[in-house]
């Protein structure tokens, strides 16, 4: 039930909205929403009209300082409210009266009115964020021209359809990112970190196999490596100017291995994707959603945090298994558990909060193929005349 300073509820009026064969109110884009509105009046009431509105929309909103100039051409910063809105569909039905008619008396009793509305097939998924939301609402208004309206509203959930098989070449494309870092003003040999995933497209219930290769040719130890699977929502305003805010939601985070200087190691992490909204950067122009695997490397004796990002596309329907190399299927079976059947996407009606369904870390480290970097201490040119570097225990205070 909605309520604000211009729309008030009444203790003499009760309203209930029931969706047909869908008590949870969860629909997919392209579905038809149908149900019944029940209104109970404890005593006679006069209304200009009783209207049912069903709409879907996106809205963004936040406050920030905006730089501008006054009449004297003096630059200053003033607080401004940024917002944006995009509507996807809307319908209005008057069960009693109209928006311009004279007041009508409605006797005490129980009244039931059926309703129906089609969701566009390209409607975006419902979302809630810090700087905006995408919502779908059934709102009943009992309109009174001389007083505030009585308003009751019930939200429902919409999930868009994203079939990864529509772009198999792109979804099967591996993701790769690499960073090369030196220390002490470039005097050390490089620390080279490479992160990869075997493909880009995944669906809930599937596993992202992340491989991190650390080729540490420098004399600086790597304290830790963190792997995050996160959703990144972009919110855009339309007035007074176009501005954007990003919101990062970490769905799963793992901390893996330490690598001493002049060592080479490879780590693997299998991340299970739980129930979540699909990637969407096209259906809504003011709220976009993407996913990424972020790898953060923290060297010892350095304030630098090295970041790698691997783009991931999450759909509602996964790629056909026939497109996978067999070794990828084996990795997914291993992460899901060999003694139980492969995990299917979670029921639409009751998506559990992430990461309650997360799997334990499957991180493992092993030597890279081919010649390995020397593990003995070497004297670099910049170290001549000083004590050679000696590997030591990691100190969290460094």
CSV table of C-alpha atoms in Angstrom, one decimal:
chain,number,residue,atom,x,y,z
A,1,UNK,CA,0.0,0.0,0.0
A,2,UNK,CA,1.5,3.3,-1.1
A,3,UNK,CA,1.2,6.5,1.0
A,4,UNK,CA,2.6,10.0,0.7
A,5,UNK,CA,1.6,13.6,1.6
A,6,UNK,CA,-0.8,13.9,-1.4
A,7,UNK,CA,-2.2,10.4,-1.3
A,8,UNK,CA,-3.7,9.0,1.9
A,9,UNK,CA,-5.1,5.7,3.0
A,10,UNK,CA,-8.3,5.4,5.0
A,11,UNK,CA,-9.2,3.1,7.9
A,12,UNK,CA,-12.7,2.7,6.3
A,13,UNK,CA,-11.3,1.4,3.0
A,14,UNK,CA,-9.4,-1.9,2.4
A,15,UNK,CA,-7.9,-3.0,-0.9
A,16,UNK,CA,-6.2,-6.2,-2.0
A,17,UNK,CA,-4.6,-7.1,-5.3
A,18,UNK,CA,-4.3,-10.7,-6.4
A,19,UNK,CA,-2.4,-12.0,-9.5
A,20,UNK,CA,-4.0,-14.9,-11.3
A,21,UNK,CA,-2.0,-18.1,-10.7
A,22,UNK,CA,1.0,-16.1,-9.6
A,23,UNK,CA,0.8,-15.3,-5.8
A,24,UNK,CA,4.4,-14.1,-5.8
A,25,UNK,CA,3.8,-11.6,-8.6
A,26,UNK,CA,6.9,-12.6,-10.6
A,27,UNK,CA,6.6,-12.4,-14.4
A,28,UNK,CA,8.8,-12.5,-17.5
A,29,UNK,CA,9.0,-9.9,-20.2
A,30,UNK,CA,6.3,-10.6,-22.8
A,31,UNK,CA,3.9,-12.1,-20.2
A,32,UNK,CA,0.4,-11.0,-19.6
A,33,UNK,CA,-0.3,-9.7,-16.1
A,34,UNK,CA,-3.8,-10.5,-15.0
A,35,UNK,CA,-5.6,-10.5,-11.6
A,36,UNK,CA,-8.3,-9.1,-9.5
A,37,UNK,CA,-8.6,-5.9,-7.4
A,38,UNK,CA,-10.9,-6.2,-4.3
A,39,UNK,CA,-12.1,-3.1,-2.6
A,40,UNK,CA,-14.0,-3.2,0.8
A,41,UNK,CA,-15.8,-0.1,2.0
A,42,UNK,CA,-17.0,0.0,5.6
A,43,UNK,CA,-19.4,2.9,4.9
A,44,UNK,CA,-20.6,4.9,1.8
A,45,UNK,CA,-18.0,7.1,0.1
A,46,UNK,CA,-18.0,9.7,-2.6
A,47,UNK,CA,-15.4,9.5,-5.4
A,48,UNK,CA,-14.9,11.3,-8.7
A,49,UNK,CA,-13.5,8.0,-10.0
A,50,UNK,CA,-11.8,4.7,-9.1
A,51,UNK,CA,-8.9,4.1,-11.4
A,52,UNK,CA,-6.4,1.3,-11.8
A,53,UNK,CA,-3.0,2.2,-13.3
A,54,UNK,CA,-0.4,-0.4,-14.3
A,55,UNK,CA,3.0,0.9,-15.4
A,56,UNK,CA,6.7,0.0,-15.7
A,57,UNK,CA,9.4,2.6,-15.5
A,58,UNK,CA,13.0,3.4,-14.6
A,59,UNK,CA,14.0,6.3,-12.4
A,60,UNK,CA,17.4,7.7,-11.2
A,61,UNK,CA,17.9,10.3,-8.5
A,62,UNK,CA,20.7,11.8,-6.4
A,63,UNK,CA,22.0,15.2,-5.1
A,64,UNK,CA,25.4,16.7,-5.9
A,65,UNK,CA,27.1,20.0,-6.3
A,66,UNK,CA,26.9,21.6,-9.8
A,67,UNK,CA,29.4,24.2,-11.0
A,68,UNK,CA,27.9,27.3,-12.6
A,69,UNK,CA,28.2,31.0,-13.0
A,70,UNK,CA,25.9,33.8,-11.8
A,71,UNK,CA,24.9,37.0,-13.5
A,72,UNK,CA,28.2,38.6,-12.6
A,73,UNK,CA,30.1,35.7,-14.2
A,74,UNK,CA,31.3,34.4,-10.8
A,75,UNK,CA,31.9,30.7,-10.7
A,76,UNK,CA,30.3,28.9,-7.8
A,77,UNK,CA,29.1,25.4,-6.8
A,78,UNK,CA,25.5,24.9,-5.8
A,79,UNK,CA,23.7,21.8,-4.7
A,80,UNK,CA,21.5,20.4,-7.4
A,81,UNK,CA,19.1,17.4,-7.7
A,82,UNK,CA,19.9,15.1,-10.6
A,83,UNK,CA,17.2,12.8,-12.0
A,84,UNK,CA,16.1,10.8,-15.0
A,85,UNK,CA,13.1,8.7,-16.0
A,86,UNK,CA,12.1,6.3,-18.7
A,87,UNK,CA,8.7,4.7,-19.1
A,88,UNK,CA,8.1,1.3,-20.8
A,89,UNK,CA,4.4,0.8,-20.7
A,90,UNK,CA,1.3,2.2,-18.9
A,91,UNK,CA,-2.4,1.6,-18.8
A,92,UNK,CA,-5.3,3.2,-17.0
A,93,UNK,CA,-8.8,1.8,-16.4
A,94,UNK,CA,-11.7,3.5,-14.6
A,95,UNK,CA,-13.9,1.1,-12.8
A,96,UNK,CA,-16.1,3.9,-11.5
A,97,UNK,CA,-16.5,7.5,-12.8
A,98,UNK,CA,-13.7,9.3,-14.7
A,99,UNK,CA,-11.0,11.9,-14.2
A,100,UNK,CA,-13.3,14.8,-15.0
A,101,UNK,CA,-16.7,13.5,-13.9
A,102,UNK,CA,-18.9,14.6,-10.9
A,103,UNK,CA,-18.5,12.8,-7.6
A,104,UNK,CA,-20.4,9.6,-7.3
A,105,UNK,CA,-21.5,7.8,-4.1
A,106,UNK,CA,-20.3,4.3,-3.7
A,107,UNK,CA,-22.2,2.2,-1.2
A,108,UNK,CA,-20.6,0.2,1.6
A,109,UNK,CA,-19.7,-3.4,0.5
A,110,UNK,CA,-17.1,-5.5,-1.3
A,111,UNK,CA,-16.3,-4.8,-5.0
A,112,UNK,CA,-14.1,-6.9,-7.3
A,113,UNK,CA,-12.7,-5.8,-10.6
A,114,UNK,CA,-10.6,-7.9,-13.0
A,115,UNK,CA,-7.6,-6.4,-14.8
A,116,UNK,CA,-5.1,-7.4,-17.5
A,117,UNK,CA,-2.0,-5.9,-19.0
A,118,UNK,CA,0.7,-7.1,-21.4
A,119,UNK,CA,4.4,-6.6,-20.5
A,120,UNK,CA,6.5,-5.6,-23.6
A,121,UNK,CA,8.9,-8.4,-24.6
A,122,UNK,CA,11.9,-5.9,-24.4
A,123,UNK,CA,11.1,-4.7,-20.9
A,124,UNK,CA,14.2,-4.6,-18.6
A,125,UNK,CA,14.4,-6.6,-15.4
A,126,UNK,CA,13.3,-5.1,-12.1
A,127,UNK,CA,16.2,-3.6,-10.2
A,128,UNK,CA,16.8,-1.6,-7.0
A,129,UNK,CA,19.9,0.4,-6.5
A,130,UNK,CA,21.4,3.3,-4.4
A,131,UNK,CA,20.9,5.8,-7.2
A,132,UNK,CA,17.8,4.5,-9.0
A,133,UNK,CA,15.4,1.6,-9.7
A,134,UNK,CA,13.4,-0.2,-12.4
A,135,UNK,CA,9.9,-0.9,-11.0
A,136,UNK,CA,6.6,-2.3,-12.1
A,137,UNK,CA,3.5,-1.3,-10.1
A,138,UNK,CA,-0.2,-1.9,-9.9
A,139,UNK,CA,-1.8,1.2,-8.4
A,140,UNK,CA,-5.4,1.8,-7.4
A,141,UNK,CA,-6.5,5.4,-6.9
A,142,UNK,CA,-9.8,6.4,-5.3
A,143,UNK,CA,-10.0,10.0,-6.6
A,144,UNK,CA,-11.6,12.9,-4.7
A,145,UNK,CA,-11.4,16.4,-6.3
A,146,UNK,CA,-11.8,18.2,-2.9
A,147,UNK,CA,-9.4,16.1,-0.8
A,148,UNK,CA,-6.3,13.9,-1.1
A,149,UNK,CA,-6.8,10.7,-3.1
A,150,UNK,CA,-6.8,7.3,-1.5
A,151,UNK,CA,-4.0,5.3,-3.2
A,152,UNK,CA,-3.1,1.6,-2.8
A,153,UNK,CA,-0.2,0.1,-4.8
A,154,UNK,CA,1.4,-3.3,-5.2
A,155,UNK,CA,4.7,-3.9,-7.0
A,156,UNK,CA,5.4,-7.0,-9.2
A,157,UNK,CA,8.7,-8.3,-10.5
A,158,UNK,CA,9.7,-8.6,-14.2
A,159,UNK,CA,12.7,-10.6,-15.5
A,160,UNK,CA,13.9,-10.0,-19.0
A,161,UNK,CA,14.9,-12.8,-21.3
A,162,UNK,CA,18.6,-13.1,-22.4
A,163,UNK,CA,19.5,-16.2,-24.5
A,164,UNK,CA,23.3,-16.5,-24.9
A,165,UNK,CA,22.8,-18.8,-27.8
A,166,UNK,CA,21.8,-15.8,-29.9
A,167,UNK,CA,25.4,-14.7,-30.0
A,168,UNK,CA,27.5,-17.9,-29.6
A,169,UNK,CA,30.7,-16.5,-31.1
A,170,UNK,CA,30.8,-13.6,-28.7
A,171,UNK,CA,29.8,-15.7,-25.7
A,172,UNK,CA,32.5,-18.3,-26.4
A,173,UNK,CA,35.2,-15.7,-26.8
A,174,UNK,CA,37.8,-16.0,-24.0
A,175,UNK,CA,38.4,-13.1,-21.7
A,176,UNK,CA,42.0,-12.0,-20.9
A,177,UNK,CA,43.7,-9.2,-19.1
A,178,UNK,CA,47.3,-8.6,-18.2
A,179,UNK,CA,49.3,-6.0,-16.2
A,180,UNK,CA,53.1,-5.5,-16.1
A,181,UNK,CA,54.5,-3.6,-13.0
A,182,UNK,CA,58.0,-2.7,-11.9
A,183,UNK,CA,59.0,-1.2,-8.5
A,184,UNK,CA,61.6,1.2,-7.1
A,185,UNK,CA,61.1,3.7,-10.0
A,186,UNK,CA,61.4,1.0,-12.6
A,187,UNK,CA,64.7,-0.5,-11.4
A,188,UNK,CA,63.3,-4.0,-10.7
A,189,UNK,CA,62.4,-6.7,-13.1
A,190,UNK,CA,58.7,-6.8,-13.9
A,191,UNK,CA,55.8,-8.4,-12.0
A,192,UNK,CA,53.6,-9.8,-14.7
A,193,UNK,CA,50.0,-10.9,-13.8
A,194,UNK,CA,47.7,-12.5,-16.4
A,195,UNK,CA,44.0,-13.4,-15.7
A,196,UNK,CA,41.8,-15.4,-18.1
A,197,UNK,CA,38.4,-17.1,-18.4
A,198,UNK,CA,37.7,-19.7,-21.1
A,199,UNK,CA,34.6,-17.9,-22.3
A,200,UNK,CA,32.6,-14.7,-21.7
A,201,UNK,CA,29.0,-15.9,-21.5
A,202,UNK,CA,27.4,-17.7,-18.5
A,203,UNK,CA,24.0,-18.4,-17.0
A,204,UNK,CA,22.9,-19.0,-13.3
A,205,UNK,CA,24.0,-22.4,-12.2
A,206,UNK,CA,27.2,-22.4,-14.4
A,207,UNK,CA,30.8,-21.9,-13.2
A,208,UNK,CA,33.3,-19.3,-14.2
A,209,UNK,CA,36.8,-20.8,-14.3
A,210,UNK,CA,39.2,-18.0,-13.5
A,211,UNK,CA,43.0,-18.6,-14.1
A,212,UNK,CA,45.5,-16.2,-12.6
A,213,UNK,CA,49.1,-16.5,-13.7
A,214,UNK,CA,51.7,-14.6,-11.6
A,215,UNK,CA,55.1,-14.4,-13.2
A,216,UNK,CA,57.0,-12.5,-10.5
A,217,UNK,CA,60.4,-11.7,-11.9
A,218,UNK,CA,60.9,-8.8,-9.4
A,219,UNK,CA,62.4,-9.0,-5.9
A,220,UNK,CA,59.1,-7.8,-4.3
A,221,UNK,CA,56.8,-10.4,-2.8
A,222,UNK,CA,53.1,-10.5,-3.6
A,223,UNK,CA,51.2,-10.3,-0.3
A,224,UNK,CA,47.8,-11.5,-1.6
A,225,UNK,CA,45.6,-11.9,-4.6
A,226,UNK,CA,41.8,-11.2,-4.3
A,227,UNK,CA,39.3,-12.4,-6.9
A,228,UNK,CA,35.9,-10.7,-7.0
A,229,UNK,CA,32.8,-11.5,-9.1
A,230,UNK,CA,30.7,-8.4,-9.1
A,231,UNK,CA,27.8,-6.6,-10.7
A,232,UNK,CA,28.3,-3.1,-11.9
A,233,UNK,CA,25.2,-0.9,-12.3
A,234,UNK,CA,25.5,2.5,-14.1
A,235,UNK,CA,23.0,5.2,-13.3
A,236,UNK,CA,22.5,8.1,-15.6
A,237,UNK,CA,20.7,11.4,-15.0
A,238,UNK,CA,19.0,13.5,-17.7
A,239,UNK,CA,18.4,16.8,-15.9
A,240,UNK,CA,19.8,19.3,-15.2
A,241,UNK,CA,22.8,17.7,-17.0
A,242,UNK,CA,23.8,14.2,-17.9
A,243,UNK,CA,25.9,12.7,-15.1
A,244,UNK,CA,26.6,9.1,-14.0
A,245,UNK,CA,27.1,7.1,-10.8
A,246,UNK,CA,28.5,3.6,-10.6
A,247,UNK,CA,27.4,1.0,-7.9
A,248,UNK,CA,29.5,-2.1,-7.4
A,249,UNK,CA,27.8,-5.2,-5.8
A,250,UNK,CA,30.2,-8.0,-4.9
A,251,UNK,CA,28.5,-11.3,-5.4
A,252,UNK,CA,31.5,-13.4,-4.4
A,253,UNK,CA,35.0,-12.7,-3.2
A,254,UNK,CA,38.0,-15.1,-2.7
A,255,UNK,CA,41.5,-14.4,-1.4
A,256,UNK,CA,44.1,-16.7,-2.9
A,257,UNK,CA,47.9,-17.4,-2.8
A,258,UNK,CA,51.0,-15.4,-1.9
A,259,UNK,CA,53.9,-15.4,-4.4
A,260,UNK,CA,57.5,-14.6,-3.3
A,261,UNK,CA,59.8,-12.6,-5.4
A,262,UNK,CA,61.4,-14.4,-8.4
A,263,UNK,CA,58.7,-17.1,-8.4
A,264,UNK,CA,56.1,-18.2,-10.9
A,265,UNK,CA,52.7,-19.6,-10.0
A,266,UNK,CA,49.3,-20.3,-11.5
A,267,UNK,CA,46.0,-20.2,-9.5
A,268,UNK,CA,42.5,-21.4,-10.5
A,269,UNK,CA,39.2,-20.3,-9.0
A,270,UNK,CA,35.8,-21.8,-9.9
A,271,UNK,CA,33.0,-19.3,-9.2
A,272,UNK,CA,29.4,-20.6,-9.2
A,273,UNK,CA,26.9,-18.0,-10.5
A,274,UNK,CA,23.8,-17.8,-8.3
A,275,UNK,CA,20.4,-16.3,-9.1
A,276,UNK,CA,20.8,-12.7,-10.4
A,277,UNK,CA,19.5,-10.4,-13.0
A,278,UNK,CA,20.9,-10.7,-16.5
A,279,UNK,CA,23.4,-8.3,-18.1
A,280,UNK,CA,21.6,-5.5,-19.8
A,281,UNK,CA,23.1,-2.4,-21.4
A,282,UNK,CA,20.4,-1.9,-24.1
A,283,UNK,CA,16.9,-2.2,-22.8
A,284,UNK,CA,17.2,0.7,-20.4
A,285,UNK,CA,19.1,3.9,-21.3
A,286,UNK,CA,19.5,5.3,-17.8
A,287,UNK,CA,20.3,2.1,-15.7
A,288,UNK,CA,22.7,-0.4,-17.3
A,289,UNK,CA,24.0,-3.6,-15.7
A,290,UNK,CA,27.2,-5.5,-16.5
A,291,UNK,CA,29.3,-8.1,-14.7
A,292,UNK,CA,33.0,-8.5,-14.3
A,293,UNK,CA,35.7,-10.6,-12.5
A,294,UNK,CA,38.1,-8.3,-10.8
A,295,UNK,CA,41.5,-9.5,-9.8
A,296,UNK,CA,43.4,-7.3,-7.2
A,297,UNK,CA,47.1,-7.9,-6.5
A,298,UNK,CA,48.7,-6.4,-3.4
A,299,UNK,CA,52.6,-6.4,-3.4
A,300,UNK,CA,54.5,-6.1,-0.2
A,301,UNK,CA,56.3,-2.8,0.5
A,302,UNK,CA,54.2,-1.0,-2.0
A,303,UNK,CA,51.0,1.0,-1.7
A,304,UNK,CA,50.0,0.1,-5.3
A,305,UNK,CA,47.1,-2.2,-5.8
A,306,UNK,CA,47.2,-3.8,-9.2
A,307,UNK,CA,43.7,-4.3,-10.8
A,308,UNK,CA,42.6,-6.5,-13.7
A,309,UNK,CA,39.0,-6.7,-14.9
A,310,UNK,CA,37.5,-9.5,-17.1
A,311,UNK,CA,34.1,-8.7,-18.6
A,312,UNK,CA,31.4,-11.4,-18.1
A,313,UNK,CA,28.0,-11.6,-19.7
A,314,UNK,CA,25.2,-13.2,-17.6
A,315,UNK,CA,22.1,-14.5,-19.4
A,316,UNK,CA,19.0,-16.3,-18.4
A,317,UNK,CA,19.5,-19.1,-20.9
A,318,UNK,CA,23.0,-20.6,-21.2
A,319,UNK,CA,24.9,-21.8,-24.3
A,320,UNK,CA,24.2,-25.3,-25.6
A,321,UNK,CA,26.5,-27.8,-23.9
A,322,UNK,CA,27.5,-29.2,-27.3
A,323,UNK,CA,29.5,-26.0,-27.9
A,324,UNK,CA,31.7,-26.5,-24.8
A,325,UNK,CA,35.0,-28.3,-24.9
A,326,UNK,CA,34.7,-31.4,-22.7
A,327,UNK,CA,37.3,-30.2,-20.2
A,328,UNK,CA,35.1,-27.2,-19.4
A,329,UNK,CA,32.2,-29.5,-18.6
A,330,UNK,CA,34.4,-31.5,-16.3
A,331,UNK,CA,35.4,-28.3,-14.5
A,332,UNK,CA,31.8,-27.3,-13.9
A,333,UNK,CA,31.0,-30.8,-12.7
A,334,UNK,CA,33.9,-30.7,-10.3
A,335,UNK,CA,32.8,-27.3,-8.9
A,336,UNK,CA,29.2,-28.4,-8.6
A,337,UNK,CA,30.0,-31.7,-7.0
A,338,UNK,CA,30.5,-35.0,-8.8
A,339,UNK,CA,28.1,-36.9,-6.5
A,340,UNK,CA,25.0,-34.7,-7.3
A,341,UNK,CA,23.4,-33.7,-10.5
A,342,UNK,CA,24.4,-30.4,-12.2
A,343,UNK,CA,22.8,-27.4,-10.5
A,344,UNK,CA,19.9,-25.8,-12.4
A,345,UNK,CA,19.0,-22.1,-12.2
A,346,UNK,CA,17.2,-21.3,-8.9
A,347,UNK,CA,13.4,-21.0,-9.0
A,348,UNK,CA,12.2,-17.6,-10.2
A,349,UNK,CA,9.7,-17.2,-7.4
A,350,UNK,CA,12.3,-17.3,-4.6
A,351,UNK,CA,15.7,-16.1,-5.5
A,352,UNK,CA,17.9,-16.5,-2.4
A,353,UNK,CA,20.4,-13.8,-1.5
A,354,UNK,CA,23.8,-14.2,-2.9
A,355,UNK,CA,26.3,-15.5,-1.7
A,356,UNK,CA,24.4,-18.0,0.6
A,357,UNK,CA,24.6,-20.5,-2.2
A,358,UNK,CA,28.3,-19.9,-2.9
A,359,UNK,CA,30.6,-22.9,-3.1
A,360,UNK,CA,33.8,-23.2,-1.0
A,361,UNK,CA,37.0,-22.0,-2.6
A,362,UNK,CA,38.6,-24.4,-5.0
A,363,UNK,CA,41.7,-22.4,-5.3
A,364,UNK,CA,44.9,-24.3,-6.1
A,365,UNK,CA,48.4,-23.3,-7.1
A,366,UNK,CA,50.9,-25.2,-9.2
A,367,UNK,CA,54.1,-24.5,-11.1
A,368,UNK,CA,53.7,-23.1,-14.6
A,369,UNK,CA,54.7,-25.3,-17.5
A,370,UNK,CA,58.1,-24.8,-19.0
A,371,UNK,CA,61.2,-23.4,-17.4
A,372,UNK,CA,60.6,-21.8,-14.1
A,373,UNK,CA,62.1,-18.5,-12.8
A,374,UNK,CA,65.1,-18.9,-10.6
A,375,UNK,CA,64.4,-19.0,-6.9
A,376,UNK,CA,67.8,-18.0,-5.7
A,377,UNK,CA,68.6,-14.4,-4.8
A,378,UNK,CA,70.3,-12.5,-7.6
A,379,UNK,CA,72.1,-9.2,-7.2
A,380,UNK,CA,70.6,-6.6,-9.5
A,381,UNK,CA,72.5,-3.7,-10.8
A,382,UNK,CA,70.6,-1.2,-8.6
A,383,UNK,CA,71.4,-3.3,-5.5
A,384,UNK,CA,75.1,-3.3,-5.9
A,385,UNK,CA,76.9,-1.9,-2.9
A,386,UNK,CA,73.9,-2.7,-0.7
A,387,UNK,CA,72.6,-5.8,1.0
A,388,UNK,CA,71.1,-8.3,-1.4
A,389,UNK,CA,67.3,-8.9,-1.1
A,390,UNK,CA,66.4,-11.8,1.2
A,391,UNK,CA,62.9,-13.4,1.1
A,392,UNK,CA,61.2,-13.0,4.4
A,393,UNK,CA,57.9,-13.8,6.1
A,394,UNK,CA,55.0,-11.8,5.2
A,395,UNK,CA,54.1,-9.0,7.6
A,396,UNK,CA,50.5,-7.7,7.4
A,397,UNK,CA,51.7,-4.3,8.7
A,398,UNK,CA,53.8,-3.8,5.6
